[in-house]
mmCIF file of C-alpha atoms in Angstrom:
data_model
loop_
_atom_site.group_PDB
_atom_site.id
_atom_site.type_symbol
_atom_site.label_atom_id
_atom_site.label_comp_id
_atom_site.label_asym_id
_atom_site.label_seq_id
_atom_site.Cartn_x
_atom_site.Cartn_y
_atom_site.Cartn_z
ATOM 1 C CA MET A 191 200.894 116.117 165.672
ATOM 2 C CA LEU A 192 200.292 113.004 167.763
ATOM 3 C CA ASP A 193 202.781 111.065 165.634
ATOM 4 C CA PHE A 194 205.594 113.532 166.433
ATOM 5 C CA ILE A 195 205.141 113.957 170.203
ATOM 6 C CA ARG A 196 208.039 112.710 172.293
ATOM 7 C CA GLU A 197 208.641 112.308 175.989
ATOM 8 C CA ASP A 198 208.966 115.636 177.868
ATOM 9 C CA ASP A 199 207.332 117.586 175.001
ATOM 10 C CA GLU A 200 204.613 120.086 175.819
ATOM 11 C CA VAL A 201 201.494 120.264 173.655
ATOM 12 C CA VAL A 202 200.031 123.766 173.607
ATOM 13 C CA VAL A 203 196.471 124.415 172.413
ATOM 14 C CA ILE A 204 194.352 127.547 172.567
ATOM 15 C CA SER A 205 191.298 125.829 174.066
ATOM 16 C CA MET A 206 190.146 122.359 174.970
ATOM 17 C CA ASP A 207 187.604 122.242 172.130
ATOM 18 C CA ARG A 208 190.526 122.319 169.687
ATOM 19 C CA LEU A 209 191.533 118.831 170.874
ATOM 20 C CA GLY A 210 188.378 117.020 169.812
ATOM 21 C CA ARG A 211 184.704 117.104 168.970
ATOM 22 C CA ASN A 212 183.369 115.574 172.163
ATOM 23 C CA SER A 213 184.412 114.444 175.626
ATOM 24 C CA ARG A 214 185.448 110.987 174.416
ATOM 25 C CA ASP A 215 187.641 112.386 171.606
ATOM 26 C CA ILE A 216 189.274 114.839 173.994
ATOM 27 C CA SER A 217 189.893 112.096 176.570
ATOM 28 C CA ASN A 218 191.427 109.809 173.933
ATOM 29 C CA ILE A 219 193.763 112.528 172.653
ATOM 30 C CA ILE A 220 194.815 113.513 176.172
ATOM 31 C CA GLU A 221 195.528 109.853 176.928
ATOM 32 C CA GLN A 222 197.676 109.575 173.792
ATOM 33 C CA ILE A 223 199.610 112.675 174.823
ATOM 34 C CA LYS A 224 200.128 111.313 178.353
ATOM 35 C CA HIS A 225 201.083 107.871 177.033
ATOM 36 C CA LYS A 226 203.887 109.466 175.032
ATOM 37 C CA GLY A 227 205.178 111.169 178.189
ATOM 38 C CA ALA A 228 204.261 114.689 177.111
ATOM 39 C CA THR A 229 202.323 117.347 178.990
ATOM 40 C CA ILE A 230 199.469 119.490 177.767
ATOM 41 C CA ASN A 231 198.998 123.227 178.190
ATOM 42 C CA ILE A 232 195.582 124.646 177.313
ATOM 43 C CA LEU A 233 195.897 128.404 177.099
ATOM 44 C CA ASN A 234 192.343 129.335 178.103
ATOM 45 C CA LEU A 235 192.530 127.230 181.275
ATOM 46 C CA PRO A 236 194.424 128.065 184.455
ATOM 47 C CA SER A 237 198.168 127.917 183.973
ATOM 48 C CA PHE A 238 200.362 125.971 186.335
ATOM 49 C CA GLU A 239 203.613 127.435 185.024
ATOM 50 C CA GLY A 240 204.917 128.247 188.514
ATOM 51 C CA ILE A 241 204.727 124.635 189.638
ATOM 52 C CA LYS A 242 208.083 122.919 189.184
ATOM 53 C CA ASP A 243 206.995 119.403 190.208
ATOM 54 C CA ARG A 244 205.944 117.780 186.942
ATOM 55 C CA ASN A 245 203.698 115.216 188.660
ATOM 56 C CA LEU A 246 201.825 117.886 190.621
ATOM 57 C CA LYS A 247 201.474 120.007 187.481
ATOM 58 C CA ASN A 248 200.029 117.022 185.584
ATOM 59 C CA LEU A 249 197.688 116.194 188.464
ATOM 60 C CA LEU A 250 196.312 119.736 188.620
ATOM 61 C CA THR A 251 196.007 119.929 184.833
ATOM 62 C CA ASN A 252 194.118 116.623 184.750
ATOM 63 C CA LEU A 253 191.811 117.793 187.520
ATOM 64 C CA VAL A 254 190.960 121.001 185.654
ATOM 65 C CA LEU A 255 190.467 119.053 182.396
ATOM 66 C CA GLU A 256 188.068 116.609 184.041
ATOM 67 C CA ILE A 257 186.054 119.466 185.539
ATOM 68 C CA GLN A 258 185.959 121.260 182.180
ATOM 69 C CA LYS A 259 184.924 118.095 180.328
ATOM 70 C CA TYR A 260 182.168 117.432 182.853
ATOM 71 C CA THR A 261 180.932 121.030 182.616
ATOM 72 C CA ALA A 262 180.947 120.956 178.799
ATOM 73 C CA GLU A 263 179.083 117.643 178.755
ATOM 74 C CA GLN A 264 176.449 118.957 181.177
ATOM 75 C CA GLU A 265 176.007 122.127 179.118
ATOM 76 C CA ARG A 266 175.543 120.005 175.999
ATOM 77 C CA LYS A 267 172.922 117.818 177.719
ATOM 78 C CA THR A 268 171.069 120.899 178.966
ATOM 79 C CA LEU A 269 171.143 122.427 175.494
ATOM 80 C CA LEU A 270 169.743 119.246 173.927
ATOM 81 C CA GLU A 271 167.017 118.985 176.580
ATOM 82 C CA ARG A 272 165.971 122.586 175.964
ATOM 83 C CA GLN A 273 166.019 121.991 172.225
ATOM 84 C CA GLN A 274 163.755 118.944 172.613
ATOM 85 C CA GLN A 275 161.406 120.898 174.869
ATOM 86 C CA GLY A 276 161.239 123.681 172.276
ATOM 87 C CA ILE A 277 160.524 121.224 169.472
ATOM 88 C CA LYS A 278 157.798 119.560 171.554
ATOM 89 C CA LEU A 279 156.128 122.907 172.264
ATOM 90 C CA ALA A 280 156.422 123.948 168.608
ATOM 91 C CA LYS A 281 154.847 120.630 167.515
ATOM 92 C CA GLU A 282 151.975 121.172 169.948
ATOM 93 C CA ARG A 283 151.396 124.607 168.375
ATOM 94 C CA GLY A 284 151.685 123.115 164.888
ATOM 95 C CA ALA A 285 154.675 125.317 164.125
ATOM 96 C CA TYR A 286 157.248 122.526 163.774
ATOM 97 C CA LYS A 287 157.116 120.268 160.774
ATOM 98 C CA GLY A 288 160.639 118.853 160.817
ATOM 99 C CA GLY A 289 163.072 118.864 157.939
ATOM 100 C CA VAL A 290 162.113 118.078 154.363
ATOM 101 C CA VAL A 291 163.116 114.554 153.384
ATOM 102 C CA GLN A 292 165.700 114.896 150.622
ATOM 103 C CA TYR A 293 166.071 111.266 149.536
ATOM 104 C CA SER A 294 162.885 109.278 148.947
ATOM 105 C CA LYS A 295 161.135 107.207 146.288
ATOM 106 C CA ASP A 296 158.841 110.205 145.683
ATOM 107 C CA SER A 297 161.607 112.818 145.466
ATOM 108 C CA LYS A 298 161.002 115.381 142.734
ATOM 109 C CA ASN A 299 164.756 115.576 142.140
ATOM 110 C CA PRO A 300 165.705 112.653 139.834
ATOM 111 C CA GLN A 301 169.276 112.510 141.134
ATOM 112 C CA ARG A 302 168.108 112.188 144.740
ATOM 113 C CA ARG A 303 165.513 109.605 143.728
ATOM 114 C CA LEU A 304 168.301 107.634 142.009
ATOM 115 C CA ILE A 305 170.475 107.826 145.127
ATOM 116 C CA TYR A 306 167.504 106.634 147.215
ATOM 117 C CA ASN A 307 166.937 103.667 144.888
ATOM 118 C CA THR A 308 170.670 102.848 144.939
ATOM 119 C CA VAL A 309 170.669 102.835 148.749
ATOM 120 C CA VAL A 310 167.550 100.633 148.826
ATOM 121 C CA SER A 311 169.240 98.206 146.414
ATOM 122 C CA MET A 312 172.407 98.109 148.523
ATOM 123 C CA LEU A 313 170.392 97.593 151.729
ATOM 124 C CA LYS A 314 168.606 94.651 150.102
ATOM 125 C CA ARG A 315 171.968 93.150 149.131
ATOM 126 C CA LYS A 316 173.112 93.635 152.732
ATOM 127 C CA ALA A 317 169.927 91.941 154.002
ATOM 128 C CA ASP A 318 170.700 89.015 151.669
ATOM 129 C CA GLY A 319 174.029 88.531 153.416
ATOM 130 C CA GLU A 320 176.436 90.587 151.332
ATOM 131 C CA PRO A 321 179.221 91.883 153.642
ATOM 132 C CA ILE A 322 178.609 95.602 153.240
ATOM 133 C CA THR A 323 178.373 98.111 156.069
ATOM 134 C CA ILE A 324 176.080 101.098 156.488
ATOM 135 C CA LYS A 325 179.171 103.312 156.336
ATOM 136 C CA GLN A 326 180.184 101.785 153.008
ATOM 137 C CA ILE A 327 176.677 102.355 151.643
ATOM 138 C CA ALA A 328 176.728 105.980 152.841
ATOM 139 C CA ASP A 329 180.193 106.598 151.400
ATOM 140 C CA GLU A 330 179.338 105.051 148.046
ATOM 141 C CA ALA A 331 176.055 106.980 147.794
ATOM 142 C CA GLY A 332 177.611 110.221 149.047
ATOM 143 C CA ILE A 333 175.127 110.657 151.891
ATOM 144 C CA THR A 334 175.275 110.431 155.677
ATOM 145 C CA ARG A 335 174.910 107.238 157.684
ATOM 146 C CA ASN A 336 171.852 108.756 159.379
ATOM 147 C CA THR A 337 170.178 109.088 155.976
ATOM 148 C CA VAL A 338 170.951 105.438 155.213
ATOM 149 C CA TYR A 339 169.479 104.418 158.581
ATOM 150 C CA ARG A 340 166.363 106.523 157.887
ATOM 151 C CA ILE A 341 165.903 104.860 154.490
ATOM 152 C CA LYS A 342 166.450 101.440 156.053
ATOM 153 C CA LYS A 343 163.846 102.154 158.725
ATOM 154 C CA GLU A 344 161.441 103.431 156.059
ATOM 155 C CA ILE A 345 161.731 100.350 153.834
ATOM 156 C CA GLU A 346 161.416 98.018 156.845
ATOM 157 C CA TYR A 347 158.237 99.880 157.854
ATOM 158 C CA ASP A 348 156.876 99.646 154.292
ATOM 159 C CA LYS A 349 157.662 95.905 154.206
ATOM 160 C CA ASN A 350 155.848 95.315 157.514
ATOM 161 C CA THR A 351 152.751 97.290 156.502
ATOM 162 C CA ASP A 352 152.289 95.527 153.150
#
């Protein structure tokens, strides 16, 4: 859609969360829309249809968007804080064990053990100076970057404790 927007177009979306995954994504997309000279109309936010002055309409829309982004970000932070508090309390009670590690040298699943060993091998090549990124390792192994970082942290810990 962003490739086809032209000056004086109006982008209509049902809700702000349809524009992006987080505040930064939403801000970037809104900036792209503005840069192309288009306006944005988010249906679940107040409508400024009656305002004829385009600049005033854009100003009010931007104000509402900034307030909504701030509110969403604060709600997300509050949710994460409550989640962490809940995990802490559950750990204190012994009720929280965390997720089961899927990819490890001791994995009972041979395919996952092979993927683990492949990642370890690629991380060693990276440590030896081969120009390979964590993202490339994750993509090639078919796992997430967070899993690659966890494996990297694990092998660095093992190396330092030997």
